[in-house]
Amino acid sequence: MKVWQCLVCGFIYDENKGDPEHGIAPGTKWDDVPYEWSCPDCGVAKSDFEMVEV
Amino acid sequence: MDKQPVVIIGSGLAGYTVAREFRKLDADTPVWILSRDHGGFYSKPMLSNAFAQKKTADSLLMKDAEKMAAEIKATVRSHAEVTAIDPQQKNIVVNGETIEYAKLVLALGADQIRLPIQGNAANQVMTVNDLDDYRRFRTTIEGKKSVAILGAGLIGCEFANDMATAGYQVEVIDLAPQVLGRLLPAQSASYIQHKLEGEGIVFNLGTTVQSIDITANGMQLTLANGRTLAAEAVLSAVGLKPRISMAASAGIKVGRGIMVNNLLQTNFPDIYALGDCAEVEGRVLPFVMPIMTAARALASTLAGKTAEVHYPAMPVAVKTPACQTVVAPPDANAVGEWKVEDCKDGVKAVFNHHNGQLLGFALMGSAVSEKATLAAQLPVVS
């Protein structure tokens, strides 16, 4: 399981925790997060959501 | 003849996002991005919570100007000082050279407000408004043990939490009677204040700094309430002031910011503005989400498909690990009242119109889990 960080706002996506508030179950790999998902903090779409591995 | 370029002044989030979104819609029109600094891309919201994680300015730089230029297929000019805009001739003067534009985008950002302070160390007050500032700030406080922060707003509280986590003794001073004054009802403010005090942060509220003077061990701050306190460094985070002077001298209408309609268009049809320098239909909206929304709309307009900017509900996360917080402040003119309820390990505050419509909220601790549900009930901003 990996932890990713939004390049724009610093939001952390932790694969272990997922993003259950927005329908992403805990344990969801970044690759499996749907294309329509956007960063809950800054609204960047996944398509241009450049994540860096922390 | 080559097409005239879209020229963007400013290489912050606003400038680069417009460029990137425009490039998705138009592969050919040349795009110029003029940067007053190095022109590299970094995340500005991370500057106020990078210290405790020992992040250096270099590690915060995501991509340098060259990489950004290649990625967006744009010309990025670093250290480019724009000295004049001629809206009639549609050109600008950059480092002495005249460049013609088809469309001009002002993404100039904002300056930190400086409070008038007396004393022989008043000029040592630092601000962190960009990556270069962060670099200086880090160098200055290296090896020191205490810092005073002017401003208990969002950025002030984030810095305070970050510095306290990094082991500094932190004093925060603000004229407002509560922390995060503009975003929270009093009960929520006192909740987060107590959490931050638990990290060792001392708040001096309802007062201001009158003078800062050099002492043998650093500096002494004298407050209007008579208290004096010692600090080795002083950081100011009291708010932002849109950069408007260049636009004003070109005859572009300005108010608090550069005035634009909901197409982000100034009084000159080929000149647009967005981000921290812009006043969109009377509103200066801070934070990241409005910039992203505005950039997408503007990119579409620039590519020939006119798009008005419509903001969704835009909750903001306050990056204070001592107290997880998400706020969606009600509009300044909103009529209604706050209703605050304590929950286990948190506070939930909602701002309702008397007809029951939710207009804003502030969630702390465990209450943060209700963010998505509540955000969906907020009205569209404009």
CSV table of C-alpha atoms in Angstrom, one decimal:
chain,number,residue,atom,x,y,z
A,1,MET,CA,0.0,0.0,0.0
A,2,LYS,CA,1.3,3.4,-0.9
A,3,VAL,CA,0.8,7.0,0.1
A,4,TRP,CA,0.4,9.7,-2.6
A,5,GLN,CA,0.3,13.5,-2.4
A,6,CYS,CA,-1.5,16.0,-4.6
A,7,LEU,CA,1.0,18.2,-6.4
A,8,VAL,CA,-1.3,21.2,-6.3
A,9,CYS,CA,-2.5,21.3,-2.7
A,10,GLY,CA,-0.6,18.7,-0.7
A,11,PHE,CA,-3.7,16.5,-0.1
A,12,ILE,CA,-2.6,13.0,1.0
A,13,TYR,CA,-4.2,9.9,-0.6
A,14,ASP,CA,-3.4,6.9,1.5
A,15,GLU,CA,-4.3,3.7,-0.3
A,16,ASN,CA,-4.9,2.0,3.1
A,17,LYS,CA,-7.5,4.6,4.1
A,18,GLY,CA,-9.0,5.3,0.6
A,19,ASP,CA,-11.4,8.1,0.5
A,20,PRO,CA,-14.6,6.6,1.8
A,21,GLU,CA,-16.4,10.0,2.0
A,22,HIS,CA,-16.2,10.1,-1.8
A,23,GLY,CA,-16.9,6.5,-2.4
A,24,ILE,CA,-13.3,5.1,-2.5
A,25,ALA,CA,-13.1,2.1,-0.2
A,26,PRO,CA,-10.1,1.7,2.1
A,27,GLY,CA,-7.4,-0.4,0.4
A,28,THR,CA,-8.1,1.1,-3.1
A,29,LYS,CA,-4.9,1.3,-5.1
A,30,TRP,CA,-4.3,4.7,-6.8
A,31,ASP,CA,-4.4,3.0,-10.2
A,32,ASP,CA,-7.9,1.7,-9.3
A,33,VAL,CA,-9.3,5.1,-8.2
A,34,PRO,CA,-11.8,6.0,-10.9
A,35,TYR,CA,-11.0,8.5,-13.6
A,36,GLU,CA,-13.8,10.9,-12.5
A,37,TRP,CA,-12.4,11.2,-9.0
A,38,SER,CA,-11.1,14.6,-8.1
A,39,CYS,CA,-8.9,15.8,-5.2
A,40,PRO,CA,-11.3,16.6,-2.3
A,41,ASP,CA,-9.2,19.5,-1.2
A,42,CYS,CA,-8.5,21.4,-4.4
A,43,GLY,CA,-10.7,19.9,-7.1
A,44,VAL,CA,-8.0,18.8,-9.5
A,45,ALA,CA,-9.3,16.0,-11.7
A,46,LYS,CA,-7.6,12.6,-11.5
A,47,SER,CA,-6.6,12.9,-15.1
A,48,ASP,CA,-4.3,15.8,-14.3
A,49,PHE,CA,-3.9,14.9,-10.6
A,50,GLU,CA,-0.2,14.4,-10.6
A,51,MET,CA,0.6,12.4,-7.6
A,52,VAL,CA,4.0,12.0,-6.2
A,53,GLU,CA,4.8,9.0,-4.1
A,54,VAL,CA,5.6,10.1,-0.6
B,1,MET,CA,2.8,34.6,-40.3
B,2,ASP,CA,2.7,32.9,-36.9
B,3,LYS,CA,-0.3,33.3,-34.8
B,4,GLN,CA,-0.1,35.9,-32.1
B,5,PRO,CA,0.4,34.3,-28.7
B,6,VAL,CA,-1.8,34.0,-25.6
B,7,VAL,CA,0.4,35.8,-23.0
B,8,ILE,CA,0.1,34.9,-19.4
B,9,ILE,CA,1.7,37.1,-16.8
B,10,GLY,CA,2.4,35.0,-13.6
B,11,SER,CA,3.6,31.5,-13.1
B,12,GLY,CA,1.7,30.6,-10.0
B,13,LEU,CA,-1.1,28.0,-9.8
B,14,ALA,CA,-3.5,30.4,-11.7
B,15,GLY,CA,-1.1,31.1,-14.6
B,16,TYR,CA,0.1,27.5,-15.1
B,17,THR,CA,-3.3,26.0,-14.8
B,18,VAL,CA,-4.8,28.3,-17.4
B,19,ALA,CA,-1.9,27.4,-19.7
B,20,ARG,CA,-2.3,23.7,-19.1
B,21,GLU,CA,-6.0,23.7,-19.6
B,22,PHE,CA,-5.8,25.9,-22.7
B,23,ARG,CA,-3.2,23.5,-24.2
B,24,LYS,CA,-5.7,20.6,-23.8
B,25,LEU,CA,-8.1,22.6,-26.0
B,26,ASP,CA,-5.8,24.3,-28.5
B,27,ALA,CA,-2.6,22.5,-29.6
B,28,ASP,CA,-1.2,25.2,-31.9
B,29,THR,CA,-1.6,28.8,-30.6
B,30,PRO,CA,1.6,29.9,-29.0
B,31,VAL,CA,1.5,30.4,-25.2
B,32,TRP,CA,3.9,32.6,-23.3
B,33,ILE,CA,4.2,32.5,-19.6
B,34,LEU,CA,6.1,35.3,-18.0
B,35,SER,CA,7.4,34.8,-14.5
B,36,ARG,CA,8.9,37.4,-12.2
B,37,ASP,CA,10.8,34.7,-10.4
B,38,HIS,CA,12.4,31.3,-11.3
B,39,GLY,CA,9.2,30.2,-13.0
B,40,GLY,CA,9.2,26.7,-11.4
B,41,PHE,CA,6.0,25.0,-10.2
B,42,TYR,CA,5.4,24.3,-6.6
B,43,SER,CA,2.4,23.9,-4.3
B,44,LYS,CA,1.9,27.1,-2.5
B,45,PRO,CA,-0.5,25.6,0.1
B,46,MET,CA,2.3,23.4,1.2
B,47,LEU,CA,4.6,26.3,2.3
B,48,SER,CA,2.7,26.7,5.6
B,49,ASN,CA,3.1,23.1,6.6
B,50,ALA,CA,6.4,22.0,5.2
B,51,PHE,CA,8.8,22.9,8.0
B,52,ALA,CA,8.0,20.2,10.5
B,53,GLN,CA,8.4,17.6,7.7
B,54,LYS,CA,11.9,19.1,7.1
B,55,LYS,CA,11.1,20.0,3.5
B,56,THR,CA,13.5,22.3,1.8
B,57,ALA,CA,12.7,24.8,-0.8
B,58,ASP,CA,14.4,22.6,-3.3
B,59,SER,CA,12.4,19.6,-2.4
B,60,LEU,CA,9.2,21.6,-2.6
B,61,LEU,CA,10.0,22.6,-6.2
B,62,MET,CA,8.0,20.1,-8.3
B,63,LYS,CA,9.1,21.1,-11.8
B,64,ASP,CA,11.4,23.8,-12.9
B,65,ALA,CA,10.5,26.3,-15.7
B,66,GLU,CA,12.2,24.2,-18.4
B,67,LYS,CA,10.2,21.1,-17.5
B,68,MET,CA,6.9,23.1,-17.3
B,69,ALA,CA,7.6,24.7,-20.7
B,70,ALA,CA,8.2,21.2,-22.3
B,71,GLU,CA,5.1,19.7,-20.7
B,72,ILE,CA,2.7,22.5,-21.6
B,73,LYS,CA,4.5,23.3,-25.0
B,74,ALA,CA,4.8,26.9,-24.0
B,75,THR,CA,7.5,29.5,-23.8
B,76,VAL,CA,8.3,30.2,-20.1
B,77,ARG,CA,10.4,33.2,-19.4
B,78,SER,CA,11.9,33.3,-16.0
B,79,HIS,CA,12.9,36.6,-14.2
B,80,ALA,CA,10.7,38.5,-16.7
B,81,GLU,CA,9.7,41.9,-15.3
B,82,VAL,CA,6.7,43.3,-17.1
B,83,THR,CA,6.8,47.1,-16.9
B,84,ALA,CA,3.9,48.2,-19.1
B,85,ILE,CA,0.7,47.0,-20.7
B,86,ASP,CA,-0.7,48.9,-23.7
B,87,PRO,CA,-4.3,47.6,-24.1
B,88,GLN,CA,-4.9,49.7,-27.3
B,89,GLN,CA,-1.8,48.4,-29.2
B,90,LYS,CA,-2.2,45.0,-27.6
B,91,ASN,CA,1.4,44.7,-26.4
B,92,ILE,CA,3.4,44.6,-23.2
B,93,VAL,CA,7.0,45.5,-22.3
B,94,VAL,CA,9.0,42.7,-20.8
B,95,ASN,CA,12.6,43.4,-19.7
B,96,GLY,CA,12.6,46.3,-22.1
B,97,GLU,CA,11.3,44.2,-25.1
B,98,THR,CA,7.9,44.8,-26.6
B,99,ILE,CA,5.8,41.6,-27.1
B,100,GLU,CA,2.4,41.6,-28.9
B,101,TYR,CA,-0.4,39.5,-27.7
B,102,ALA,CA,-3.7,38.1,-29.0
B,103,LYS,CA,-5.0,37.6,-25.5
B,104,LEU,CA,-3.5,38.7,-22.3
B,105,VAL,CA,-4.1,36.9,-18.9
B,106,LEU,CA,-3.2,38.6,-15.7
B,107,ALA,CA,-2.4,36.0,-13.0
B,108,LEU,CA,-0.3,38.3,-10.9
B,109,GLY,CA,-1.1,37.0,-7.4
B,110,ALA,CA,-1.2,39.1,-4.3
B,111,ASP,CA,1.2,40.6,-1.8
B,112,GLN,CA,1.3,40.0,1.9
B,113,ILE,CA,-0.2,42.9,3.9
B,114,ARG,CA,2.4,44.6,6.1
B,115,LEU,CA,1.2,46.0,9.4
B,116,PRO,CA,2.7,49.3,10.4
B,117,ILE,CA,5.1,48.5,13.4
B,118,GLN,CA,7.6,50.7,15.2
B,119,GLY,CA,11.0,49.7,16.5
B,120,ASN,CA,14.5,49.0,15.2
B,121,ALA,CA,13.7,45.4,14.3
B,122,ALA,CA,10.4,46.1,12.5
B,123,ASN,CA,12.2,45.5,9.2
B,124,GLN,CA,13.1,42.0,10.2
B,125,VAL,CA,9.5,40.8,10.1
B,126,MET,CA,9.4,38.0,7.5
B,127,THR,CA,6.6,36.8,5.2
B,128,VAL,CA,6.2,33.6,3.3
B,129,ASN,CA,4.4,34.3,0.1
B,130,ASP,CA,6.4,32.2,-2.4
B,131,LEU,CA,9.1,29.5,-2.6
B,132,ASP,CA,12.0,32.0,-2.4
B,133,ASP,CA,10.5,33.5,0.7
B,134,TYR,CA,10.2,30.0,2.2
B,135,ARG,CA,13.9,29.4,1.4
B,136,ARG,CA,14.8,32.6,3.3
B,137,PHE,CA,12.5,31.8,6.2
B,138,ARG,CA,14.0,28.4,6.6
B,139,THR,CA,17.5,29.7,6.6
B,140,THR,CA,16.7,32.5,9.1
B,141,ILE,CA,15.0,30.3,11.7
B,142,GLU,CA,17.5,27.4,11.4
B,143,GLY,CA,19.0,26.8,14.9
B,144,LYS,CA,16.6,29.2,16.6
B,145,LYS,CA,14.1,28.2,19.2
B,146,SER,CA,11.3,30.7,19.2
B,147,VAL,CA,9.1,32.5,16.7
B,148,ALA,CA,6.3,35.0,16.9
B,149,ILE,CA,3.5,34.9,14.3
B,150,LEU,CA,1.5,37.9,13.5
B,151,GLY,CA,-2.0,36.7,12.4
B,152,ALA,CA,-4.2,33.9,13.7
B,153,GLY,CA,-6.0,33.3,10.4
B,154,LEU,CA,-5.7,30.2,8.3
B,155,ILE,CA,-2.1,30.7,7.3
B,156,GLY,CA,-1.0,32.0,10.7
B,157,CYS,CA,-2.6,28.9,12.5
B,158,GLU,CA,-1.1,26.5,10.0
B,159,PHE,CA,2.4,28.0,10.5
B,160,ALA,CA,1.9,28.0,14.2
B,161,ASN,CA,1.0,24.4,14.3
B,162,ASP,CA,3.9,23.5,11.9
B,163,MET,CA,6.5,25.4,13.9
B,164,ALA,CA,5.3,24.0,17.2
B,165,THR,CA,5.5,20.5,15.8
B,166,ALA,CA,9.1,21.3,14.7
B,167,GLY,CA,9.9,22.1,18.3
B,168,TYR,CA,9.7,25.9,18.3
B,169,GLN,CA,8.2,28.0,21.1
B,170,VAL,CA,5.4,29.9,19.3
B,171,GLU,CA,3.5,33.0,20.2
B,172,VAL,CA,0.6,34.2,18.0
B,173,ILE,CA,-0.7,37.7,18.0
B,174,ASP,CA,-4.0,38.9,16.4
B,175,LEU,CA,-6.3,41.8,16.8
B,176,ALA,CA,-9.3,39.6,16.4
B,177,PRO,CA,-10.8,38.2,19.6
B,178,GLN,CA,-10.7,34.7,18.2
B,179,VAL,CA,-8.6,32.5,15.9
B,180,LEU,CA,-9.7,32.0,12.3
B,181,GLY,CA,-11.9,35.0,12.9
B,182,ARG,CA,-13.5,35.2,9.5
B,183,LEU,CA,-14.2,31.5,9.1
B,184,LEU,CA,-15.6,30.3,12.4
B,185,PRO,CA,-18.2,30.9,15.1
B,186,ALA,CA,-16.7,31.6,18.5
B,187,GLN,CA,-17.3,28.1,20.0
B,188,SER,CA,-15.5,26.4,17.2
B,189,ALA,CA,-12.7,28.9,17.4
B,190,SER,CA,-12.1,28.2,21.0
B,191,TYR,CA,-12.1,24.5,20.3
B,192,ILE,CA,-9.3,24.7,17.8
B,193,GLN,CA,-7.5,27.3,19.9
B,194,HIS,CA,-7.4,24.9,22.9
B,195,LYS,CA,-6.1,22.1,20.6
B,196,LEU,CA,-3.3,24.4,19.4
B,197,GLU,CA,-2.5,25.5,22.9
B,198,GLY,CA,-2.1,21.8,23.7
B,199,GLU,CA,0.8,21.9,21.3
B,200,GLY,CA,2.4,24.7,23.4
B,201,ILE,CA,1.3,27.6,21.3
B,202,VAL,CA,0.5,30.8,23.2
B,203,PHE,CA,-2.2,33.1,21.8
B,204,ASN,CA,-2.3,36.9,22.3
B,205,LEU,CA,-5.7,37.8,20.9
B,206,GLY,CA,-7.5,41.1,20.8
B,207,THR,CA,-4.2,43.0,20.7
B,208,THR,CA,-1.6,44.1,18.2
B,209,VAL,CA,2.2,44.5,18.1
B,210,GLN,CA,3.2,48.1,18.6
B,211,SER,CA,7.0,47.7,18.3
B,212,ILE,CA,9.7,45.2,17.7
B,213,ASP,CA,13.2,45.9,19.0
B,214,ILE,CA,16.5,44.1,19.0
B,215,THR,CA,17.7,42.6,22.2
B,216,ALA,CA,20.8,40.6,23.2
B,217,ASN,CA,19.0,37.3,22.5
B,218,GLY,CA,16.8,38.2,19.6
B,219,MET,CA,13.9,40.5,19.6
B,220,GLN,CA,11.3,41.9,22.0
B,221,LEU,CA,7.8,42.5,20.9
B,222,THR,CA,5.7,45.1,22.7
B,223,LEU,CA,2.0,44.5,22.4
B,224,ALA,CA,-0.8,47.1,22.7
B,225,ASN,CA,-2.1,45.4,25.8
B,226,GLY,CA,1.2,46.2,27.6
B,227,ARG,CA,2.7,42.7,27.4
B,228,THR,CA,6.2,42.2,26.1
B,229,LEU,CA,7.4,38.9,24.7
B,230,ALA,CA,10.7,37.6,23.3
B,231,ALA,CA,11.2,35.9,20.0
B,232,GLU,CA,14.1,35.1,17.8
B,233,ALA,CA,12.2,35.5,14.6
B,234,VAL,CA,8.9,37.1,13.6
B,235,LEU,CA,6.6,35.9,10.8
B,236,SER,CA,3.7,37.9,9.5
B,237,ALA,CA,0.6,36.2,8.0
B,238,VAL,CA,-2.1,38.8,8.3
B,239,GLY,CA,-3.7,38.5,4.8
B,240,LEU,CA,-3.2,39.2,1.1
B,241,LYS,CA,-3.6,42.3,-1.0
B,242,PRO,CA,-4.2,41.7,-4.7
B,243,ARG,CA,-1.5,43.1,-7.0
B,244,ILE,CA,-3.3,45.8,-9.0
B,245,SER,CA,-0.9,48.6,-9.7
B,246,MET,CA,0.3,47.5,-13.1
B,247,ALA,CA,-3.2,46.9,-14.3
B,248,ALA,CA,-4.4,50.3,-12.9
B,249,SER,CA,-1.6,52.2,-14.7
B,250,ALA,CA,-2.7,50.6,-18.0
B,251,GLY,CA,-6.2,51.9,-17.5
B,252,ILE,CA,-7.6,48.5,-16.5
B,253,LYS,CA,-10.4,48.9,-14.0
B,254,VAL,CA,-9.5,47.9,-10.4
B,255,GLY,CA,-11.3,47.8,-7.1
B,256,ARG,CA,-9.9,45.7,-4.4
B,257,GLY,CA,-8.6,43.5,-7.2
B,258,ILE,CA,-8.5,43.7,-11.0
B,259,MET,CA,-12.2,43.9,-11.8
B,260,VAL,CA,-13.5,41.2,-14.1
B,261,ASN,CA,-16.9,39.9,-15.2
B,262,ASN,CA,-18.0,36.2,-15.0
B,263,LEU,CA,-16.0,35.6,-18.1
B,264,LEU,CA,-12.9,36.8,-16.2
B,265,GLN,CA,-12.7,39.6,-18.7
B,266,THR,CA,-11.5,43.1,-17.7
B,267,ASN,CA,-12.9,46.3,-19.3
B,268,PHE,CA,-10.6,45.5,-22.3
B,269,PRO,CA,-12.1,42.5,-24.1
B,270,ASP,CA,-8.7,40.8,-24.8
B,271,ILE,CA,-7.4,41.2,-21.2
B,272,TYR,CA,-8.4,38.7,-18.6
B,273,ALA,CA,-7.5,38.2,-14.9
B,274,LEU,CA,-7.9,35.4,-12.4
B,275,GLY,CA,-6.6,34.1,-9.1
B,276,ASP,CA,-5.5,36.1,-6.1
B,277,CYS,CA,-5.2,39.4,-8.2
B,278,ALA,CA,-8.7,39.3,-9.5
B,279,GLU,CA,-12.0,40.6,-8.2
B,280,VAL,CA,-14.7,38.5,-10.0
B,281,GLU,CA,-18.1,40.2,-10.1
B,282,GLY,CA,-17.2,42.0,-6.8
B,283,ARG,CA,-15.6,39.0,-5.0
B,284,VAL,CA,-12.0,38.3,-4.2
B,285,LEU,CA,-12.0,34.6,-3.5
B,286,PRO,CA,-8.9,33.1,-1.8
B,287,PHE,CA,-7.6,29.5,-1.8
B,288,VAL,CA,-7.0,26.9,-4.5
B,289,MET,CA,-10.4,25.7,-5.6
B,290,PRO,CA,-11.7,29.0,-7.1
B,291,ILE,CA,-8.4,29.2,-9.0
B,292,MET,CA,-8.9,25.8,-10.5
B,293,THR,CA,-12.5,26.5,-11.4
B,294,ALA,CA,-11.7,29.9,-12.9
B,295,ALA,CA,-8.7,28.5,-14.9
B,296,ARG,CA,-10.8,25.9,-16.6
B,297,ALA,CA,-13.5,28.4,-17.6
B,298,LEU,CA,-11.0,30.9,-18.9
B,299,ALA,CA,-9.1,28.3,-20.8
B,300,SER,CA,-12.3,27.4,-22.6
B,301,THR,CA,-13.1,31.0,-23.4
B,302,LEU,CA,-9.5,31.6,-24.7
B,303,ALA,CA,-9.9,28.6,-26.9
B,304,GLY,CA,-13.0,30.1,-28.5
B,305,LYS,CA,-15.7,28.4,-26.5
B,306,THR,CA,-17.0,31.1,-24.2
B,307,ALA,CA,-17.5,29.8,-20.6
B,308,GLU,CA,-18.8,31.7,-17.6
B,309,VAL,CA,-17.2,30.8,-14.3
B,310,HIS,CA,-19.5,29.1,-11.8
B,311,TYR,CA,-18.0,28.0,-8.5
B,312,PRO,CA,-19.2,24.9,-6.8
B,313,ALA,CA,-19.3,24.7,-3.1
B,314,MET,CA,-15.7,25.0,-2.0
B,315,PRO,CA,-14.8,23.6,1.4
B,316,VAL,CA,-11.3,24.5,2.6
B,317,ALA,CA,-9.1,22.2,4.7
B,318,VAL,CA,-7.2,24.0,7.4
B,319,LYS,CA,-3.8,22.1,7.7
B,320,THR,CA,-3.5,22.1,11.5
B,321,PRO,CA,-2.7,18.5,12.4
B,322,ALA,CA,-3.5,19.3,16.1
B,323,CYS,CA,-7.1,19.8,15.1
B,324,GLN,CA,-8.4,18.5,11.7
B,325,THR,CA,-10.6,21.3,10.3
B,326,VAL,CA,-12.7,21.8,7.2
B,327,VAL,CA,-14.5,25.1,6.7
B,328,ALA,CA,-17.0,26.3,4.0
B,329,PRO,CA,-17.4,29.9,5.2
B,330,PRO,CA,-20.8,31.5,4.4
B,331,ASP,CA,-20.6,34.4,2.0
B,332,ALA,CA,-19.8,37.7,3.6
B,333,ASN,CA,-23.3,39.0,2.9
B,334,ALA,CA,-25.1,35.8,3.9
B,335,VAL,CA,-28.0,36.2,6.3
B,336,GLY,CA,-28.5,33.5,8.9
B,337,GLU,CA,-26.9,32.1,12.0
B,338,TRP,CA,-24.5,29.5,13.2
B,339,LYS,CA,-25.6,26.5,15.1
B,340,VAL,CA,-22.9,24.7,16.9
B,341,GLU,CA,-23.0,21.2,18.4
B,342,ASP,CA,-20.3,19.3,20.2
B,343,CYS,CA,-19.8,15.7,19.2
B,344,LYS,CA,-17.4,13.1,20.5
B,345,ASP,CA,-13.8,14.4,19.7
B,346,GLY,CA,-15.0,17.2,17.6
B,347,VAL,CA,-17.3,20.2,16.9
B,348,LYS,CA,-19.8,20.6,14.1
B,349,ALA,CA,-21.0,24.1,13.2
B,350,VAL,CA,-23.5,24.8,10.5
B,351,PHE,CA,-24.6,28.2,9.2
B,352,ASN,CA,-28.2,28.2,8.1
B,353,HIS,CA,-30.5,30.7,6.5
B,354,HIS,CA,-33.7,31.0,8.5
B,355,ASN,CA,-35.5,29.1,5.8
B,356,GLY,CA,-33.3,26.2,6.6
B,357,GLN,CA,-30.9,26.4,3.6
B,358,LEU,CA,-27.4,25.5,4.5
B,359,LEU,CA,-25.0,28.3,3.7
B,360,GLY,CA,-21.8,27.3,5.3
B,361,PHE,CA,-20.1,25.0,7.8
B,362,ALA,CA,-17.1,24.5,10.0
B,363,LEU,CA,-16.2,20.9,11.0
B,364,MET,CA,-13.5,19.9,13.4
B,365,GLY,CA,-12.1,16.6,14.6
B,366,SER,CA,-14.5,13.7,14.1
B,367,ALA,CA,-17.1,16.0,12.6
B,368,VAL,CA,-14.9,16.3,9.5
B,369,SER,CA,-16.4,13.0,8.2
B,370,GLU,CA,-19.6,14.9,7.4
B,371,LYS,CA,-17.8,17.2,4.9
B,372,ALA,CA,-19.0,15.5,1.7
B,373,THR,CA,-22.6,15.2,2.9
B,374,LEU,CA,-22.8,18.8,3.9
B,375,ALA,CA,-20.9,20.2,0.9
B,376,ALA,CA,-23.5,18.6,-1.3
B,377,GLN,CA,-26.2,20.7,0.3
B,378,LEU,CA,-24.4,24.0,-0.2
B,379,PRO,CA,-25.7,26.3,-2.9
B,380,VAL,CA,-23.5,27.2,-5.9
B,381,VAL,CA,-21.5,30.3,-5.1
B,382,SER,CA,-22.4,32.3,-8.2
